[in-house]
PDB file of C-alpha atoms and ligand atoms in Angstrom:
ATOM      1  CA  MET A   5     -14.607  -5.369   3.629  1.00 87.00           C
ATOM      2  CA  GLU A   6     -12.644  -6.602   0.632  1.00 92.00           C
ATOM      3  CA  TYR A   7      -9.282  -4.970  -0.050  1.00 92.00           C
ATOM      4  CA  ASN A   8      -7.230  -6.089  -3.053  1.00 93.00           C
ATOM      5  CA  PRO A   9      -3.899  -4.274  -3.167  1.00 96.00           C
ATOM      6  CA  PRO A  10      -1.651  -5.067  -6.177  1.00 97.00           C
ATOM      7  CA  VAL A  11       0.417  -7.766  -4.474  1.00 97.00           C
ATOM      8  CA  LYS A  12       1.761 -10.677  -6.558  1.00 97.00           C
ATOM      9  CA  LYS A  13       2.833 -12.570  -3.437  1.00 97.00           C
ATOM     10  CA  VAL A  14       3.434 -11.962   0.232  1.00 98.00           C
ATOM     11  CA  LEU A  15       7.205 -11.992   0.656  1.00 98.00           C
ATOM     12  CA  ILE A  16       7.460 -11.391   4.415  1.00 98.00           C
ATOM     13  CA  SER A  17       4.482 -11.764   6.737  1.00 98.00           C
ATOM     14  CA  GLY A  18       3.650  -9.417   9.599  1.00 98.00           C
ATOM     15  CA  GLU A  19       4.558 -12.173  12.089  1.00 98.00           C
ATOM     16  CA  GLN A  20       7.974 -12.701  10.477  1.00 98.00           C
ATOM     17  CA  ILE A  21       8.582  -8.944  10.607  1.00 98.00           C
ATOM     18  CA  ASP A  22       7.606  -8.728  14.295  1.00 98.00           C
ATOM     19  CA  LYS A  23       9.946 -11.574  15.195  1.00 98.00           C
ATOM     20  CA  ARG A  24      12.908 -10.145  13.262  1.00 98.00           C
ATOM     21  CA  VAL A  25      12.348  -6.581  14.502  1.00 98.00           C
ATOM     22  CA  LYS A  26      12.445  -7.855  18.086  1.00 98.00           C
ATOM     23  CA  GLU A  27      15.801  -9.528  17.353  1.00 98.00           C
ATOM     24  CA  LEU A  28      17.172  -6.315  15.834  1.00 98.00           C
ATOM     25  CA  ALA A  29      15.932  -4.283  18.815  1.00 98.00           C
ATOM     26  CA  ASP A  30      17.579  -6.717  21.246  1.00 98.00           C
ATOM     27  CA  LYS A  31      20.874  -6.479  19.353  1.00 98.00           C
ATOM     28  CA  ILE A  32      20.756  -2.670  19.264  1.00 98.00           C
ATOM     29  CA  SER A  33      19.876  -2.552  22.991  1.00 98.00           C
ATOM     30  CA  GLU A  34      22.898  -4.736  23.719  1.00 98.00           C
ATOM     31  CA  ASP A  35      25.289  -2.816  21.420  1.00 98.00           C
ATOM     32  CA  TYR A  36      24.234   0.595  22.789  1.00 98.00           C
ATOM     33  CA  LYS A  37      23.885  -0.385  26.454  1.00 98.00           C
ATOM     34  CA  GLY A  38      24.749   2.582  28.698  1.00 97.00           C
ATOM     35  CA  ARG A  39      24.526   5.059  25.782  1.00 97.00           C
ATOM     36  CA  THR A  40      21.539   7.056  24.573  1.00 98.00           C
ATOM     37  CA  PRO A  41      21.437   6.860  20.777  1.00 98.00           C
ATOM     38  CA  ILE A  42      19.309   9.091  18.566  1.00 98.00           C
ATOM     39  CA  LEU A  43      17.203   7.002  16.212  1.00 98.00           C
ATOM     40  CA  VAL A  44      16.419   8.944  13.065  1.00 98.00           C
ATOM     41  CA  GLY A  45      13.470   7.604  11.094  1.00 98.00           C
ATOM     42  CA  ILE A  46      13.604   8.410   7.397  1.00 98.00           C
ATOM     43  CA  LEU A  47      10.132   9.406   6.298  1.00 97.00           C
ATOM     44  CA  ARG A  48       7.976   8.214   5.005  1.00 95.00           C
ATOM     45  CA  GLY A  49       8.983   4.622   4.273  1.00 96.00           C
ATOM     46  CA  SER A  50      10.427   3.744   7.673  1.00 98.00           C
ATOM     47  CA  VAL A  51       7.429   4.785   9.736  1.00 97.00           C
ATOM     48  CA  LEU A  52       5.959   1.343  10.546  1.00 98.00           C
ATOM     49  CA  PHE A  53       9.370  -0.272  11.020  1.00 98.00           C
ATOM     50  CA  PHE A  54      10.546   2.670  13.160  1.00 98.00           C
ATOM     51  CA  SER A  55       7.639   2.460  15.599  1.00 98.00           C
ATOM     52  CA  ASN A  56       7.901  -1.321  15.872  1.00 98.00           C
ATOM     53  CA  LEU A  57      11.667  -1.118  16.436  1.00 98.00           C
ATOM     54  CA  VAL A  58      11.683   1.609  19.077  1.00 98.00           C
ATOM     55  CA  LYS A  59       8.925   0.052  21.174  1.00 98.00           C
ATOM     56  CA  ASN A  60      11.087  -3.068  21.445  1.00 98.00           C
ATOM     57  CA  LEU A  61      14.242  -1.234  22.602  1.00 98.00           C
ATOM     58  CA  SER A  62      15.250  -1.650  26.229  1.00 98.00           C
ATOM     59  CA  ILE A  63      17.598   1.361  26.463  1.00 98.00           C
ATOM     60  CA  ASP A  64      17.075   5.124  26.663  1.00 98.00           C
ATOM     61  CA  CYS A  65      16.989   6.757  23.246  1.00 98.00           C
ATOM     62  CA  ASN A  66      15.913   9.914  21.452  1.00 98.00           C
ATOM     63  CA  LEU A  67      13.626   9.784  18.440  1.00 98.00           C
ATOM     64  CA  ASP A  68      13.856  12.109  15.481  1.00 98.00           C
ATOM     65  CA  PHE A  69      12.918  12.218  11.799  1.00 98.00           C
ATOM     66  CA  MET A  70      14.132  13.361   8.409  1.00 98.00           C
ATOM     67  CA  CYS A  71      12.097  13.351   5.240  1.00 96.00           C
ATOM     68  CA  LEU A  72      13.668  12.525   1.876  1.00 92.00           C
ATOM     69  CA  ALA A  73      12.355  11.459  -1.522  1.00 85.00           C
ATOM     70  CA  SER A  74      13.915   9.778  -4.527  1.00 78.00           C
ATOM     71  CA  TYR A  75      11.481   7.291  -6.101  1.00 66.00           C
ATOM     72  CA  SER A  76       8.743   7.981  -8.588  1.00 69.00           C
ATOM     73  CA  GLY A  77       6.589   4.901  -9.321  1.00 70.00           C
ATOM     74  CA  THR A  78       8.901   1.874  -9.340  1.00 74.00           C
ATOM     75  CA  GLU A  79      12.004   3.759 -10.566  1.00 75.00           C
ATOM     76  CA  SER A  80      14.610   5.550  -8.486  1.00 71.00           C
ATOM     77  CA  SER A  81      15.338   9.055  -9.765  1.00 71.00           C
ATOM     78  CA  GLY A  82      18.949   8.565  -8.627  1.00 76.00           C
ATOM     79  CA  LYS A  83      18.746  11.957  -6.908  1.00 84.00           C
ATOM     80  CA  VAL A  84      17.868  12.606  -3.298  1.00 89.00           C
ATOM     81  CA  ARG A  85      15.416  15.406  -2.564  1.00 89.00           C
ATOM     82  CA  PHE A  86      15.849  16.767   0.960  1.00 91.00           C
ATOM     83  CA  ILE A  87      12.471  17.719   2.394  1.00 93.00           C
ATOM     84  CA  LEU A  88      12.713  17.954   6.176  1.00 96.00           C
ATOM     85  CA  ASP A  89      15.663  18.020   8.577  1.00 97.00           C
ATOM     86  CA  MET A  90      15.852  16.491  12.047  1.00 97.00           C
ATOM     87  CA  ARG A  91      15.719  18.674  15.182  1.00 96.00           C
ATOM     88  CA  GLU A  92      18.224  17.084  17.579  1.00 94.00           C
ATOM     89  CA  ASP A  93      21.854  18.254  17.620  1.00 96.00           C
ATOM     90  CA  VAL A  94      23.900  15.160  16.725  1.00 97.00           C
ATOM     91  CA  LYS A  95      27.319  16.540  17.777  1.00 98.00           C
ATOM     92  CA  GLY A  96      29.037  13.939  19.974  1.00 98.00           C
ATOM     93  CA  ARG A  97      26.001  11.633  19.853  1.00 98.00           C
ATOM     94  CA  ASP A  98      25.474   8.089  18.616  1.00 98.00           C
ATOM     95  CA  VAL A  99      23.100   8.161  15.650  1.00 98.00           C
ATOM     96  CA  ILE A 100      21.168   5.261  14.148  1.00 98.00           C
ATOM     97  CA  ILE A 101      19.531   6.011  10.799  1.00 98.00           C
ATOM     98  CA  VAL A 102      16.384   3.909  10.407  1.00 98.00           C
ATOM     99  CA  GLU A 103      15.457   3.161   6.784  1.00 98.00           C
ATOM    100  CA  ASP A 104      12.828   1.042   5.080  1.00 98.00           C
ATOM    101  CA  ILE A 105      15.172  -0.351   2.419  1.00 97.00           C
ATOM    102  CA  VAL A 106      18.708   0.124   1.132  1.00 97.00           C
ATOM    103  CA  ASP A 107      18.559  -0.339  -2.627  1.00 95.00           C
ATOM    104  CA  THR A 108      21.082   1.574  -4.793  1.00 93.00           C
ATOM    105  CA  GLY A 109      22.645   2.951  -1.591  1.00 95.00           C
ATOM    106  CA  ILE A 110      22.365   6.556  -2.828  1.00 93.00           C
ATOM    107  CA  THR A 111      20.063   7.661   0.012  1.00 94.00           C
ATOM    108  CA  GLY A 112      22.124   5.896   2.676  1.00 95.00           C
ATOM    109  CA  GLN A 113      25.388   7.405   1.447  1.00 95.00           C
ATOM    110  CA  TYR A 114      23.795  10.844   1.228  1.00 95.00           C
ATOM    111  CA  LEU A 115      22.633  10.565   4.850  1.00 96.00           C
ATOM    112  CA  LEU A 116      25.976   9.263   6.118  1.00 97.00           C
ATOM    113  CA  ASP A 117      27.830  12.112   4.368  1.00 96.00           C
ATOM    114  CA  LEU A 118      25.382  14.719   5.658  1.00 96.00           C
ATOM    115  CA  LEU A 119      25.360  13.523   9.266  1.00 97.00           C
ATOM    116  CA  LYS A 120      29.147  13.145   9.410  1.00 96.00           C
ATOM    117  CA  THR A 121      29.520  16.888   8.683  1.00 97.00           C
ATOM    118  CA  ARG A 122      27.664  17.431  11.997  1.00 98.00           C
ATOM    119  CA  ASN A 123      30.324  15.541  14.019  1.00 98.00           C
ATOM    120  CA  PRO A 124      28.388  12.734  15.695  1.00 98.00           C
ATOM    121  CA  ALA A 125      30.255  10.196  17.878  1.00 98.00           C
ATOM    122  CA  SER A 126      29.032   7.438  15.529  1.00 98.00           C
ATOM    123  CA  VAL A 127      26.529   6.841  12.719  1.00 98.00           C
ATOM    124  CA  GLU A 128      25.087   3.493  11.676  1.00 98.00           C
ATOM    125  CA  ILE A 129      22.248   2.406   9.416  1.00 98.00           C
ATOM    126  CA  CYS A 130      19.467   0.054  10.464  1.00 98.00           C
ATOM    127  CA  SER A 131      17.272  -1.015   7.550  1.00 98.00           C
ATOM    128  CA  LEU A 132      14.272  -3.317   7.483  1.00 98.00           C
ATOM    129  CA  LEU A 133      15.199  -4.526   3.987  1.00 98.00           C
ATOM    130  CA  ASP A 134      18.374  -4.753   1.947  1.00 98.00           C
ATOM    131  CA  LYS A 135      18.580  -5.275  -1.836  1.00 97.00           C
ATOM    132  CA  PRO A 136      22.362  -5.716  -2.246  1.00 96.00           C
ATOM    133  CA  SER A 137      22.123  -6.862  -5.886  1.00 95.00           C
ATOM    134  CA  ASN A 138      20.987  -3.377  -6.975  1.00 91.00           C
ATOM    135  CA  ARG A 139      23.713  -1.457  -5.156  1.00 93.00           C
ATOM    136  CA  GLN A 140      25.458   1.441  -6.957  1.00 93.00           C
ATOM    137  CA  LEU A 141      27.409   2.679  -3.934  1.00 93.00           C
ATOM    138  CA  GLU A 142      29.359   0.485  -1.540  1.00 92.00           C
ATOM    139  CA  ILE A 143      27.397   0.831   1.648  1.00 94.00           C
ATOM    140  CA  LYS A 144      26.611  -1.883   4.142  1.00 94.00           C
ATOM    141  CA  PRO A 145      23.970  -1.215   6.789  1.00 97.00           C
ATOM    142  CA  LYS A 146      25.068  -2.514  10.204  1.00 98.00           C
ATOM    143  CA  TYR A 147      21.581  -3.816  11.057  1.00 98.00           C
ATOM    144  CA  VAL A 148      19.382  -5.470   8.409  1.00 98.00           C
ATOM    145  CA  GLY A 149      16.028  -7.166   8.877  1.00 98.00           C
ATOM    146  CA  PHE A 150      15.821  -9.136   5.627  1.00 98.00           C
ATOM    147  CA  GLU A 151      17.906  -9.371   2.476  1.00 98.00           C
ATOM    148  CA  ILE A 152      15.662  -9.538  -0.604  1.00 98.00           C
ATOM    149  CA  GLU A 153      16.018 -10.066  -4.356  1.00 97.00           C
ATOM    150  CA  ASN A 154      15.880  -7.205  -6.827  1.00 95.00           C
ATOM    151  CA  GLU A 155      12.073  -6.950  -6.922  1.00 96.00           C
ATOM    152  CA  PHE A 156       9.884  -3.918  -6.225  1.00 96.00           C
ATOM    153  CA  VAL A 157       8.115  -4.434  -2.925  1.00 98.00           C
ATOM    154  CA  ILE A 158       5.296  -2.617  -1.182  1.00 98.00           C
ATOM    155  CA  GLY A 159       3.732  -2.599   2.266  1.00 98.00           C
ATOM    156  CA  TYR A 160       4.888  -2.100   5.843  1.00 98.00           C
ATOM    157  CA  GLY A 161       5.693   1.542   5.040  1.00 98.00           C
ATOM    158  CA  LEU A 162       6.851   1.055   1.445  1.00 97.00           C
ATOM    159  CA  ASP A 163       4.708   2.620  -1.257  1.00 96.00           C
ATOM    160  CA  TYR A 164       3.866   2.577  -4.908  1.00 95.00           C
ATOM    161  CA  ASN A 165       2.993   6.182  -5.814  1.00 92.00           C
ATOM    162  CA  GLU A 166       2.170   6.926  -2.152  1.00 93.00           C
ATOM    163  CA  LEU A 167      -0.229   4.000  -1.785  1.00 96.00           C
ATOM    164  CA  TYR A 168      -0.053   0.680   0.092  1.00 97.00           C
ATOM    165  CA  ARG A 169       2.176   1.873   2.948  1.00 97.00           C
ATOM    166  CA  ASN A 170      -0.569   0.606   5.264  1.00 98.00           C
ATOM    167  CA  LEU A 171      -0.213  -3.100   4.368  1.00 98.00           C
ATOM    168  CA  PRO A 172       0.861  -5.084   7.464  1.00 98.00           C
ATOM    169  CA  TYR A 173       3.302  -7.244   5.420  1.00 98.00           C
ATOM    170  CA  ILE A 174       5.892  -6.894   2.640  1.00 98.00           C
ATOM    171  CA  GLY A 175       4.546  -7.950  -0.746  1.00 98.00           C
ATOM    172  CA  VAL A 176       5.969  -8.101  -4.272  1.00 98.00           C
ATOM    173  CA  PHE A 177       4.267  -5.418  -6.366  1.00 97.00           C
ATOM    174  CA  ASP A 178       2.180  -6.707  -9.260  1.00 96.00           C
ATOM    175  CA  GLU A 179       3.554  -4.710 -12.224  1.00 91.00           C
ATOM    176  CA  THR A 180       0.515  -5.596 -14.344  1.00 91.00           C
ATOM    177  CA  LYS A 181      -1.569  -3.393 -12.031  1.00 83.00           C
ATOM    178  CA  LYS A 182       0.471  -0.237 -12.804  1.00 79.00           C
TER     179      LYS A 182
HETATM  180  P1  5GP B 227      18.203   3.889  -2.482  1.00 68.79           P
HETATM  181  O1  5GP B 227      18.140   3.435  -3.913  1.00 68.79           O
HETATM  182  O2  5GP B 227      18.646   5.319  -2.399  1.00 68.79           O
HETATM  183  O3  5GP B 227      19.070   2.959  -1.649  1.00 68.79           O
HETATM  184  O4  5GP B 227      16.743   3.752  -1.899  1.00 68.79           O
HETATM  185  C1  5GP B 227      15.992   4.901  -1.654  1.00 68.79           C
HETATM  186  C2  5GP B 227      14.555   4.673  -1.400  1.00 68.79           C
HETATM  187  O5  5GP B 227      13.964   4.091  -2.535  1.00 68.79           O
HETATM  188  C3  5GP B 227      14.188   3.764  -0.262  1.00 68.79           C
HETATM  189  O6  5GP B 227      14.255   4.387   0.993  1.00 68.79           O
HETATM  190  C4  5GP B 227      12.741   3.451  -0.665  1.00 68.79           C
HETATM  191  O7  5GP B 227      11.871   4.456  -0.217  1.00 68.79           O
HETATM  192  C5  5GP B 227      12.807   3.434  -2.173  1.00 68.79           C
HETATM  193  N1  5GP B 227      12.857   2.055  -2.657  1.00 68.79           N
HETATM  194  C6  5GP B 227      13.907   1.316  -3.038  1.00 68.79           C
HETATM  195  N2  5GP B 227      13.535   0.062  -3.390  1.00 68.79           N
HETATM  196  C7  5GP B 227      12.189   0.023  -3.213  1.00 68.79           C
HETATM  197  C8  5GP B 227      11.187  -1.005  -3.376  1.00 68.79           C
HETATM  198  O8  5GP B 227      11.428  -2.169  -3.758  1.00 68.79           O
HETATM  199  N3  5GP B 227       9.912  -0.648  -3.086  1.00 68.79           N
HETATM  200  C9  5GP B 227       9.548   0.603  -2.663  1.00 68.79           C
HETATM  201  N4  5GP B 227       8.273   0.822  -2.412  1.00 68.79           N
HETATM  202  N5  5GP B 227      10.458   1.580  -2.489  1.00 68.79           N
HETATM  203  C10 5GP B 227      11.768   1.286  -2.749  1.00 68.79           C
END
């Protein structure tokens, strides 16, 4: 069946993602050896990355989720809407926030500030993508899959108006198809 999503070009293939995610998982497994971190997937964008990452970890871990929203179309609203909280108690625990992309940094900073009020032992961010050139707040995720230019991307969990999260690669969105 033909499927023509609005992709100008494939930026990162599924194979490249698999390879890099395995490297990130190995690094996290090494860094957190002997501890049991809570990985918190930020819905909905991180869902494909999250499942790929956790199945490659070789340590005990807990899995949890939070749901946030900020984008509408290809523009960030600049405000974070909190939709669903996680269930685990993070007090005294090592937390790894798993995001699809760190762009302006507003979501990441919001999550760090929120989780720190709950007194975890540590909090780090692991993001599949990083767009440092569009940063408004000074945050630096500890684990990053790929650094990308300031282009709007879709696929592998990332959407345009709630579509195209299912693509098995990261593609540059074709703005002419808006
Ligand atoms: P922030 O600007 O707060 O760092 O990023 C918040 C959210 O905006 C990300 O988690 C992601 O859902 C969305 N976002 C940022 N850049 C892009 C992009 O290039 N494509 C898509 N689909 N979403 C993005």
